[in-house]
XYZ file of N, CA and C in Angstrom:
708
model
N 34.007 -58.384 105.617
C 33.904 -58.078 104.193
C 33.033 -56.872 103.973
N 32.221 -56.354 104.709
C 31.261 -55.367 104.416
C 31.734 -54.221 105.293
N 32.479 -54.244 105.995
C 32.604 -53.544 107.019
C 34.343 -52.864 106.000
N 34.818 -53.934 105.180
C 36.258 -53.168 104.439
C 35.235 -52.698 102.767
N 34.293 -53.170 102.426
C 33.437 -52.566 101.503
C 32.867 -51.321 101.866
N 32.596 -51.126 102.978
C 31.992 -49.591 103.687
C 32.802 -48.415 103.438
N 34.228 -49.007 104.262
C 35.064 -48.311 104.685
C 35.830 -47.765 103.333
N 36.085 -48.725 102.256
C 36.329 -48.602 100.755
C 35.664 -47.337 100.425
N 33.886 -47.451 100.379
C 33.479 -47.027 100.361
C 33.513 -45.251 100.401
N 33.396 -45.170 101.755
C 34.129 -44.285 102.448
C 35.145 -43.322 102.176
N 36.393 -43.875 101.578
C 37.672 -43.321 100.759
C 37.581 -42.699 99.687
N 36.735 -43.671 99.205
C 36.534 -43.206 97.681
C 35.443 -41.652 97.504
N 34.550 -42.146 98.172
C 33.770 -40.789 98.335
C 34.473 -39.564 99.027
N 35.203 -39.539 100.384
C 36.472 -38.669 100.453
C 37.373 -38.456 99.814
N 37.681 -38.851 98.941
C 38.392 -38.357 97.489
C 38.147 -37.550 96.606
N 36.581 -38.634 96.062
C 36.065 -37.149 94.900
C 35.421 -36.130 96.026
N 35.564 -35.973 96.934
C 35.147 -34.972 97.896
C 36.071 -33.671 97.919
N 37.495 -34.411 98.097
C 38.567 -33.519 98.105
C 39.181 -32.729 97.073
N 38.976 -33.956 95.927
C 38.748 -33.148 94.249
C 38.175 -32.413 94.218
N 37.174 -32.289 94.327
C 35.969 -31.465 93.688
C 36.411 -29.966 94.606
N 37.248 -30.234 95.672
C 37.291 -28.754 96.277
C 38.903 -28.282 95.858
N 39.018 -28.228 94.940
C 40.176 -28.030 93.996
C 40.660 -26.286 94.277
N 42.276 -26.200 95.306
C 42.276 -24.775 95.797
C 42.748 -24.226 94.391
N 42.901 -22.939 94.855
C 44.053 -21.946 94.322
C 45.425 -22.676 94.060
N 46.012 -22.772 94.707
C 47.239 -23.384 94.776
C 47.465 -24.661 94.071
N 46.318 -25.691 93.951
C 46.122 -27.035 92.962
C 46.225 -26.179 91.295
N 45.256 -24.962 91.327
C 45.562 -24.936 90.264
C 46.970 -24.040 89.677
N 47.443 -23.659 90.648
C 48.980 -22.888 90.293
C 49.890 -24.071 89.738
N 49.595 -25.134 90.552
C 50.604 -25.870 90.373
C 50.318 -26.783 89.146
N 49.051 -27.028 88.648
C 48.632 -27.938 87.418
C 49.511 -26.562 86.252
N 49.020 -25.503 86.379
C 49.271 -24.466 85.509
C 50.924 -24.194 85.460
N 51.812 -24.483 86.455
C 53.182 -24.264 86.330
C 53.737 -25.702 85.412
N 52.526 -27.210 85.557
C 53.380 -27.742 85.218
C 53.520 -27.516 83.575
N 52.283 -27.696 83.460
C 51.384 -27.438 82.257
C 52.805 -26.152 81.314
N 52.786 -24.934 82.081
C 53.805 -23.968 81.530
C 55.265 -24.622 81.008
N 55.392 -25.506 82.130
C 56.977 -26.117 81.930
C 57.157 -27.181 80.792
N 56.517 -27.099 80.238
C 55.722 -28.214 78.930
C 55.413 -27.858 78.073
N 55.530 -26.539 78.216
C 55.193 -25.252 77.080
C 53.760 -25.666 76.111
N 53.263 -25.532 77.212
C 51.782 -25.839 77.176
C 50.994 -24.854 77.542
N 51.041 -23.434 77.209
C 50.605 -22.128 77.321
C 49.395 -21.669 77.522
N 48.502 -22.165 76.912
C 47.071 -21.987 76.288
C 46.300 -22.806 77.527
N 46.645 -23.839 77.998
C 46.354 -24.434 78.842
C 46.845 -24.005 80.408
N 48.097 -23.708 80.427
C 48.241 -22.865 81.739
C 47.552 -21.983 82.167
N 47.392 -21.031 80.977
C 46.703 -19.934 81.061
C 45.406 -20.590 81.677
N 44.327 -21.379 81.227
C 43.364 -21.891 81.865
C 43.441 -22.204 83.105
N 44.290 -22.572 83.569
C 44.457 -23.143 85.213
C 44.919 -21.756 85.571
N 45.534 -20.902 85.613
C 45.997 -19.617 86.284
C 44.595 -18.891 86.289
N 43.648 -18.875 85.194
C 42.714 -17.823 85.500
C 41.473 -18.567 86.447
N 41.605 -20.038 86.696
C 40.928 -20.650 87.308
C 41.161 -20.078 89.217
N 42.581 -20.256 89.055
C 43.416 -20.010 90.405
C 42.887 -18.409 90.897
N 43.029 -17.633 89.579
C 42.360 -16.027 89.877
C 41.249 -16.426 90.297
N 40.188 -17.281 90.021
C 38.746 -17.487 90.353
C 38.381 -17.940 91.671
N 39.394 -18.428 92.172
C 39.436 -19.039 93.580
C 39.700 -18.133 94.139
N 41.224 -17.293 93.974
C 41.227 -16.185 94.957
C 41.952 -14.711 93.767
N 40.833 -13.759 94.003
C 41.550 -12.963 92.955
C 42.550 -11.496 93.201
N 43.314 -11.915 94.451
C 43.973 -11.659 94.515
C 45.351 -11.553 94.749
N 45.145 -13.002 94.281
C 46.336 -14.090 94.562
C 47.379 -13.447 93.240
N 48.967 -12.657 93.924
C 49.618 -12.208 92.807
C 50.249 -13.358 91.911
N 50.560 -14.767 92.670
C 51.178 -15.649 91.838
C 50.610 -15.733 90.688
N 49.277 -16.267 91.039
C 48.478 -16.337 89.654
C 48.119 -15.293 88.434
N 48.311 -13.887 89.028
C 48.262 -12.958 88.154
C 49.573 -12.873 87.818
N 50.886 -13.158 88.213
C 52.089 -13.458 87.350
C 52.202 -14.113 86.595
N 51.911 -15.297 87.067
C 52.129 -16.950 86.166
C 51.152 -16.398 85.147
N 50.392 -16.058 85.008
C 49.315 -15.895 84.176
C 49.800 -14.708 82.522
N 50.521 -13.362 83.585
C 51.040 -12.651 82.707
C 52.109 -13.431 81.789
N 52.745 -14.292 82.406
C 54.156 -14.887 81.941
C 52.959 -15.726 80.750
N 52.584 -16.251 81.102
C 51.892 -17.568 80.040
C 50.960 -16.430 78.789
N 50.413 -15.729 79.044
C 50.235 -14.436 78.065
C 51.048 -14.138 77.211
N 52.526 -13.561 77.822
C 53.315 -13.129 77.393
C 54.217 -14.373 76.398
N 54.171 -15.562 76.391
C 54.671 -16.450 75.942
C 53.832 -16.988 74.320
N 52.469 -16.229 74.137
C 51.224 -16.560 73.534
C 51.815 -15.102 72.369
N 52.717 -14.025 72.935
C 52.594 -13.149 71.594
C 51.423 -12.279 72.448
N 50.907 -12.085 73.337
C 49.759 -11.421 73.728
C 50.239 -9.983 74.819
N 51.298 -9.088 74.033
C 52.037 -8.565 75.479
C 50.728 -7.368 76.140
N 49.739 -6.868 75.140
C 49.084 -5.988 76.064
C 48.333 -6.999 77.375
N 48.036 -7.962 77.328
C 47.030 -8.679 77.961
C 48.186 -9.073 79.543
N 48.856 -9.568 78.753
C 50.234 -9.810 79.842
C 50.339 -8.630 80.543
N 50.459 -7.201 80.133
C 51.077 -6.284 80.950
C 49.904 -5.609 81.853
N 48.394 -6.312 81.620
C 47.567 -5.659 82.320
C 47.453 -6.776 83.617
N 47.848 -7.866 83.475
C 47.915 -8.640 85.009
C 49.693 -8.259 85.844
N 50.481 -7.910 84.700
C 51.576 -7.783 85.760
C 51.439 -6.182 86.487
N 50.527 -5.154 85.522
C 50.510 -4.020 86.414
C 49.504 -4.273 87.584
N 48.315 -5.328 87.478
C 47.558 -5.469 88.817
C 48.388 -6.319 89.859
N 49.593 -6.972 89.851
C 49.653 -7.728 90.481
C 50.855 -6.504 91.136
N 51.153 -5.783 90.283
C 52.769 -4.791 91.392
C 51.411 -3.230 92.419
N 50.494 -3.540 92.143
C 49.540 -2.561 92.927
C 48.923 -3.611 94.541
N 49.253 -4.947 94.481
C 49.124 -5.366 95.590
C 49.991 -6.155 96.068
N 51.450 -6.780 95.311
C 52.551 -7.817 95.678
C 53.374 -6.741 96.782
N 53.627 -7.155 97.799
C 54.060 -6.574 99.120
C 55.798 -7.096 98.822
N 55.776 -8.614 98.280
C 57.301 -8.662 98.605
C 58.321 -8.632 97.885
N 58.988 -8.078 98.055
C 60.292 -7.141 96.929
C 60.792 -7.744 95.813
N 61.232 -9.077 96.565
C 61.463 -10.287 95.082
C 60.627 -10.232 93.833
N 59.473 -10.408 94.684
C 58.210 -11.054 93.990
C 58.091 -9.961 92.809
N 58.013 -8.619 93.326
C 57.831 -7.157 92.751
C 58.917 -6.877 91.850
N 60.342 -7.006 92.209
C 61.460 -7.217 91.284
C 61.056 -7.842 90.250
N 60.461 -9.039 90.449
C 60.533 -9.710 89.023
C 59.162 -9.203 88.109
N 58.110 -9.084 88.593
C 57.277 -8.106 87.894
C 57.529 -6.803 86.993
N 58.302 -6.129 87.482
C 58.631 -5.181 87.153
C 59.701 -5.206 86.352
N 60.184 -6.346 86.163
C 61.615 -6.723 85.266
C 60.773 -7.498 84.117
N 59.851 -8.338 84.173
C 58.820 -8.421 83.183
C 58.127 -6.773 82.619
N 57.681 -6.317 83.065
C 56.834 -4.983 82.626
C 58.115 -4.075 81.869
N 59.051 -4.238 82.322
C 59.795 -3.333 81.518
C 60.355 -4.222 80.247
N 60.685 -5.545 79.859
C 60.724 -6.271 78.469
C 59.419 -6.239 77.737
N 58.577 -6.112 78.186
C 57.557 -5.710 77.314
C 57.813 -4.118 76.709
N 57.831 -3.392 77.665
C 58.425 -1.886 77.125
C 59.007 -2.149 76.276
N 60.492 -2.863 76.682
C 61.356 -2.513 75.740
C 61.418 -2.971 74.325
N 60.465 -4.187 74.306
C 60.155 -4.504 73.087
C 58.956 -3.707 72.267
N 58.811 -2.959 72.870
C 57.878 -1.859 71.973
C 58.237 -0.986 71.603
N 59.747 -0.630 72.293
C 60.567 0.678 72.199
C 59.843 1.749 72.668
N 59.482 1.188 73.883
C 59.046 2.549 75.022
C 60.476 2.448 75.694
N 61.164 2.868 75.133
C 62.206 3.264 76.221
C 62.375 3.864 77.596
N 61.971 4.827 77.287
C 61.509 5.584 78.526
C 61.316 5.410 79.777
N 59.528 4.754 79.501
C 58.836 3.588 80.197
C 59.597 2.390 80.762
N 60.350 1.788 79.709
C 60.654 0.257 80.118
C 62.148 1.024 80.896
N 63.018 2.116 81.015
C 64.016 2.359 81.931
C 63.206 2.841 83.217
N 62.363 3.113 83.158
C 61.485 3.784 85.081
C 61.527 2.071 85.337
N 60.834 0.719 84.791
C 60.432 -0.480 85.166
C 61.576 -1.119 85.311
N 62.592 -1.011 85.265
C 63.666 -1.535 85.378
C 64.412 -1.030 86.419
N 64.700 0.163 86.414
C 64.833 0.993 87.986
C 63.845 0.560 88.967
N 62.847 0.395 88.697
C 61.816 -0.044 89.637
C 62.012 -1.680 90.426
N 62.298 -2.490 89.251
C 63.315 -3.304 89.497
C 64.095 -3.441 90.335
N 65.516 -2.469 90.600
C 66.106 -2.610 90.440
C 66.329 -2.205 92.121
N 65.039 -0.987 92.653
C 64.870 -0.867 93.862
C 64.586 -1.973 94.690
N 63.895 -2.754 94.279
C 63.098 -4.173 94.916
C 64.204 -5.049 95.211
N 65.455 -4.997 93.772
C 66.123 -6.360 94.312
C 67.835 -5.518 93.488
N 68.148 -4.726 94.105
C 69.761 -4.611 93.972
C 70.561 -4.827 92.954
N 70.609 -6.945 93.606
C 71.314 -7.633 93.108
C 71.240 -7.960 92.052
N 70.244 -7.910 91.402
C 69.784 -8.792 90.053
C 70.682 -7.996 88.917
N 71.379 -9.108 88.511
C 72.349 -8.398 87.310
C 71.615 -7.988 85.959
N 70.391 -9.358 86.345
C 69.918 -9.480 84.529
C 69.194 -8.022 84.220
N 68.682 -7.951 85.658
C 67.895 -6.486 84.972
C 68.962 -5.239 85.060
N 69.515 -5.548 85.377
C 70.909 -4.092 85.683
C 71.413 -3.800 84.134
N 71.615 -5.447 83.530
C 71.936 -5.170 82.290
C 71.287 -4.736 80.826
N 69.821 -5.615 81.667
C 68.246 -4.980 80.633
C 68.796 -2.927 80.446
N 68.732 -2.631 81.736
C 68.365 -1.460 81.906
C 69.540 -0.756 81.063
N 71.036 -1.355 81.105
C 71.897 -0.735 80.415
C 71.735 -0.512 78.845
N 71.424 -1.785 78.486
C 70.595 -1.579 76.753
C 70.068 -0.958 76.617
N 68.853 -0.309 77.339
C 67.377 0.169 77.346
C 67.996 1.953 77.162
N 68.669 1.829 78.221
C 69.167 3.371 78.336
C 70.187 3.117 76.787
N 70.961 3.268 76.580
C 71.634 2.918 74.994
C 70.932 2.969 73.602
N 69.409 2.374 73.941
C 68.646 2.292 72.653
C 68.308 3.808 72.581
N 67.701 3.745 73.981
C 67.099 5.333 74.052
C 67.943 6.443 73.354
N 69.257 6.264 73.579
C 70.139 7.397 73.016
C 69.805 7.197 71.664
N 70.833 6.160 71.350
C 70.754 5.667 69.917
C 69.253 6.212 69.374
N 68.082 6.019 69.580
C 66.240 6.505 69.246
C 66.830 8.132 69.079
N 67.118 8.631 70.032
C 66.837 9.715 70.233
C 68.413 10.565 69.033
N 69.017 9.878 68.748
C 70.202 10.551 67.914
C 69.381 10.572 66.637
N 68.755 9.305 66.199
C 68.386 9.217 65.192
C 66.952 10.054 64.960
N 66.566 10.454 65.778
C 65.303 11.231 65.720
C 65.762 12.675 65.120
N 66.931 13.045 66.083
C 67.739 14.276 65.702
C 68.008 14.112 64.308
N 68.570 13.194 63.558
C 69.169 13.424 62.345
C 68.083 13.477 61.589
N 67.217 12.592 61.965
C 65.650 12.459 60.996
C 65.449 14.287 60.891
N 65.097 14.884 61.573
C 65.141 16.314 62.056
C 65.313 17.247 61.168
N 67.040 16.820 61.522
C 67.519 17.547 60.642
C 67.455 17.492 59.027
N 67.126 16.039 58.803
C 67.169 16.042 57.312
C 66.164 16.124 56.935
N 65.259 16.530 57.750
C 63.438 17.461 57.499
C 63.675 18.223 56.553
N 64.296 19.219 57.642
C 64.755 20.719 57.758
C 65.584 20.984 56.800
N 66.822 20.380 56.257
C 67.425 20.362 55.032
C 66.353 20.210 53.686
N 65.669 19.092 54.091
C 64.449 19.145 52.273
C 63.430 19.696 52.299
N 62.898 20.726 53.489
C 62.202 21.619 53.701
C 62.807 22.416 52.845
N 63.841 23.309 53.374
C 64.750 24.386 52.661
C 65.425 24.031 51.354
N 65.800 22.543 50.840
C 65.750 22.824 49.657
C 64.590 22.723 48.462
N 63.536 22.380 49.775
C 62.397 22.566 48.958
C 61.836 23.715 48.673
N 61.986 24.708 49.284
C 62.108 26.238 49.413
C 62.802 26.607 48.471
N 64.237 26.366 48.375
C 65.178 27.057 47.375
C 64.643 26.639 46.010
N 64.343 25.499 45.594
C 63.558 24.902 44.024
C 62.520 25.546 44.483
N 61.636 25.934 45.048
C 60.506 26.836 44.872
C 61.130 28.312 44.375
N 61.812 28.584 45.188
C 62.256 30.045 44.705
C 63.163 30.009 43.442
N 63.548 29.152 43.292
C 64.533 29.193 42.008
C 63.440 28.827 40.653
N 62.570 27.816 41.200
C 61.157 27.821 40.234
C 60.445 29.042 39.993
N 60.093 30.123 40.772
C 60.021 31.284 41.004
C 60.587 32.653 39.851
N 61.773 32.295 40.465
C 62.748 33.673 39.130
C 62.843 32.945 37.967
N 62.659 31.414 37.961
C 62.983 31.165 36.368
C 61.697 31.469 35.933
N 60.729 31.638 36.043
C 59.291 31.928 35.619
C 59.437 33.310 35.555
N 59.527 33.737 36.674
C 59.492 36.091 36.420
C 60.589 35.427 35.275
N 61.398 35.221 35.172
C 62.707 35.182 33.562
C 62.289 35.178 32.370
N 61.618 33.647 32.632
C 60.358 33.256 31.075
C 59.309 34.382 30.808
N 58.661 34.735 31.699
C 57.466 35.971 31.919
C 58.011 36.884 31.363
N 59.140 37.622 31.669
C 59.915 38.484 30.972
C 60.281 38.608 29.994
N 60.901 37.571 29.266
C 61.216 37.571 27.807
C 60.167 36.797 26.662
N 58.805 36.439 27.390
C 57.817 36.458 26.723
C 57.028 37.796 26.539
N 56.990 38.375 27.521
C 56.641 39.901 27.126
C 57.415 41.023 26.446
N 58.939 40.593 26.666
C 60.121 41.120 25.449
C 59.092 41.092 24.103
N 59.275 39.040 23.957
C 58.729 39.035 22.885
C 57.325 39.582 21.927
N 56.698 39.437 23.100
C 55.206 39.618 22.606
C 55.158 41.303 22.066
N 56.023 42.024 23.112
C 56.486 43.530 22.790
C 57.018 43.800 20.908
N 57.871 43.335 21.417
C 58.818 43.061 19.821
C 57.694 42.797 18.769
N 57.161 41.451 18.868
C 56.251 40.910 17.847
C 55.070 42.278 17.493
N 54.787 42.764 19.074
C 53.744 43.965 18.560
C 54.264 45.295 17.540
N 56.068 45.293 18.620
C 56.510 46.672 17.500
C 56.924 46.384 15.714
N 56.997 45.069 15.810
C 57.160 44.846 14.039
C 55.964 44.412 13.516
N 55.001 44.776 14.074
C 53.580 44.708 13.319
C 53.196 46.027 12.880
N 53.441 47.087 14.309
C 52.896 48.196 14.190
C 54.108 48.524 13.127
N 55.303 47.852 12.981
C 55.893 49.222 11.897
C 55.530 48.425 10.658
N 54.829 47.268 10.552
C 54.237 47.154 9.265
C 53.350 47.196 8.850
N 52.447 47.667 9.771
C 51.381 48.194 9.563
C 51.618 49.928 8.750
N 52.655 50.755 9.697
C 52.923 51.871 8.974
C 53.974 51.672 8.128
N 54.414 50.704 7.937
C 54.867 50.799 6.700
C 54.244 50.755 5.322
N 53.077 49.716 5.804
C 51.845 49.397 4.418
C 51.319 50.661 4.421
N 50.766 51.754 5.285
C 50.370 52.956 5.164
C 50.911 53.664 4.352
N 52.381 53.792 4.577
C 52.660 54.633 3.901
C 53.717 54.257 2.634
N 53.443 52.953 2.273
C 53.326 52.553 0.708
C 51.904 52.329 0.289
N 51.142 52.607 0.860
C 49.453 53.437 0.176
C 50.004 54.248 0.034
N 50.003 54.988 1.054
C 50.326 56.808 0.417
C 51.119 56.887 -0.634
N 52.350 55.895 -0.943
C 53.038 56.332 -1.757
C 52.678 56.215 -3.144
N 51.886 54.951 -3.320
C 51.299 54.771 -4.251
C 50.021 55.565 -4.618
N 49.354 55.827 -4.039
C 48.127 56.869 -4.107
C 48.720 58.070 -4.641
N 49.930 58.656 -4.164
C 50.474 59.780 -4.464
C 51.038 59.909 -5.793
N 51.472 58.552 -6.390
C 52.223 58.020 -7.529
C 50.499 57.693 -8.570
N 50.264 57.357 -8.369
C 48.559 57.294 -9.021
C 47.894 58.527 -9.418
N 48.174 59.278 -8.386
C 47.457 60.602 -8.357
C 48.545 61.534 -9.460
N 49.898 61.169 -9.084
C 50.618 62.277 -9.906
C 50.631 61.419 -11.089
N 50.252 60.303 -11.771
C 50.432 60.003 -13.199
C 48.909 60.578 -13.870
N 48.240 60.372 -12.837
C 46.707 61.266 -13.285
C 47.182 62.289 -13.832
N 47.439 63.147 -12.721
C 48.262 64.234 -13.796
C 48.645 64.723 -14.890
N 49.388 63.830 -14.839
C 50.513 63.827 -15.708
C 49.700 63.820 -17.450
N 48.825 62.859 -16.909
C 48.161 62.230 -18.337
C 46.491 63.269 -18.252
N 46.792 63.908 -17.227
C 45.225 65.286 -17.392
C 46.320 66.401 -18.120
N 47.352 66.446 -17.502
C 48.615 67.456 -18.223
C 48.587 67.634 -19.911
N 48.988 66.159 -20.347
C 49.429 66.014 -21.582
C 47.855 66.203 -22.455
N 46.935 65.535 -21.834
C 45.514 65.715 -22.561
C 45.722 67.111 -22.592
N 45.064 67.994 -21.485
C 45.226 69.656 -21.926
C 45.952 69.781 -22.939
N 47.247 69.543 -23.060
C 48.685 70.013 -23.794
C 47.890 69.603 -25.957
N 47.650 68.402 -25.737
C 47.511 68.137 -26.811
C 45.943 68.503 -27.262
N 45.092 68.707 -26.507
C 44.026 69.422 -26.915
C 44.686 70.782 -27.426
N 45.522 71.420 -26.765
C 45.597 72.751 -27.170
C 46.448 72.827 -28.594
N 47.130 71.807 -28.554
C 47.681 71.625 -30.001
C 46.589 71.150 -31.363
N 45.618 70.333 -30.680
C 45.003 70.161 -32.081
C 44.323 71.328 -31.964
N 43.959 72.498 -31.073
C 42.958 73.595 -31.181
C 43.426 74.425 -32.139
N 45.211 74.266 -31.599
C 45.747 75.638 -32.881
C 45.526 75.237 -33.969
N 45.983 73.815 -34.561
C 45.842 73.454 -35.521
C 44.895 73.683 -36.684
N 43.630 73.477 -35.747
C 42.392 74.062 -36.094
C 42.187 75.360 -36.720
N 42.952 76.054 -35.493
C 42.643 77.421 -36.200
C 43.599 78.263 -37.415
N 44.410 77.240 -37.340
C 45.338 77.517 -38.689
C 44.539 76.948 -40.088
N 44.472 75.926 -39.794
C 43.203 75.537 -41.181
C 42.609 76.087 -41.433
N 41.509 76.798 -40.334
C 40.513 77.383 -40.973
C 41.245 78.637 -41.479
């Protein structure tokens, strides 16, 4: 009885012994199941645990990007799948990295980018249709981006220039207005100045008409002084 109590004993303490030394690989595999359960947030915990054990273990910097990438988190994702294609040696492994790194591209509409990662792809593993066909979209959008960039372009360049032409047509209709406001202002000055000499010279005319009734009436005074003078001298 003491000797199967020992030995009990014994087991049990070699157990939490063996727990407690929890590899890399224990935690890949808590973290894959955890993933398959779509249990993300928590994978992620066991994958960066697995990095902690060995950090250069690419599984775990995959599994890890993937469980990132599943969170809505694609910059964070694409910085473990680019560390893990700078040390993953085997082509598969690298294929599929790189077929990840380029759906992140392409969902950003790096085109460009996400067609080199897909070729890159595509060196590693041939066969793989899915990315053969990624890459066919990718190249397609790119056109399609790039047609529409052209037309954007062009229809710059069209409301540039007719923004130009309403400038210039804003332009001569103003010298137009400018012009026949100074017509006017001209005009308005020459029928001032001729009424101005016109009032001049209905003064003069009247002054002249003033002056000759003066006259007229210094005339008749003389005239009739000289008549009552004779008069005079006939009386006497």
């Amino acid at each position: 009885m003491l000797q199967k109590t020992y030995i009990t004993l014994l087991f049990l303490l070699a157990a939490g012994s063996a727990f407690a030394q929890k590899t890399e690989r224990d935690y890949l595999r808590s973290g894959n199941k955890l993933y398959n359960d779509s249990l993300f947030i928590k994978a992620e915990v066991d994958y960066r645990k697995a990095l902690e054990m060995d950090p250069k273990s690419t599984d775990a910097m995959f599994n890890l990007g993937n469980s990132l990438l599943m969170q809505q988190k694609a910059k964070e994702a694409m910085e473990q799948f680019e560390s893990a294609s700078k040390v993953e040696k085997d082509k598969d492994k690298l294929a599929q990295i790189y077929h990840n790194m380029g759906v992140i591209l392409q969902s950003s509409k790096q085109y460009p980018q996400c067609i080199e990662a897909y070729k890159e792809s595509l060196r590693n593993n041939p066969k793989d249709d899915e990315t053969r066909y990624n890459l066919a979209l990718a190249q397609k959008l790119l056109k399609d981006q790039q047609q529409n960039q052209d037309q954007n372009q062009d229809q710059n360049q069209d409301q540039k220039q007719d923004q130009k032409d309403d400038k210039k047509d804003q332009n001569k209709d103003q010298q137009e207005q400018d012009k026949k406001d100074q017509q006017n202002q001209n005009q308005q000055q020459q029928q001032q100045q001729n009424k101005d000499e016109m009032s001049k010279e209905n003064a003069q005319q009247l002054l002249n008409a003033v002056m000759q009734d003066e006259k007229n009436v210094q005339d008749k005074v003389k005239k009739q002084l000289q008549i009552q003078g004779k008069k005079l001298d006939k009386d006497w």
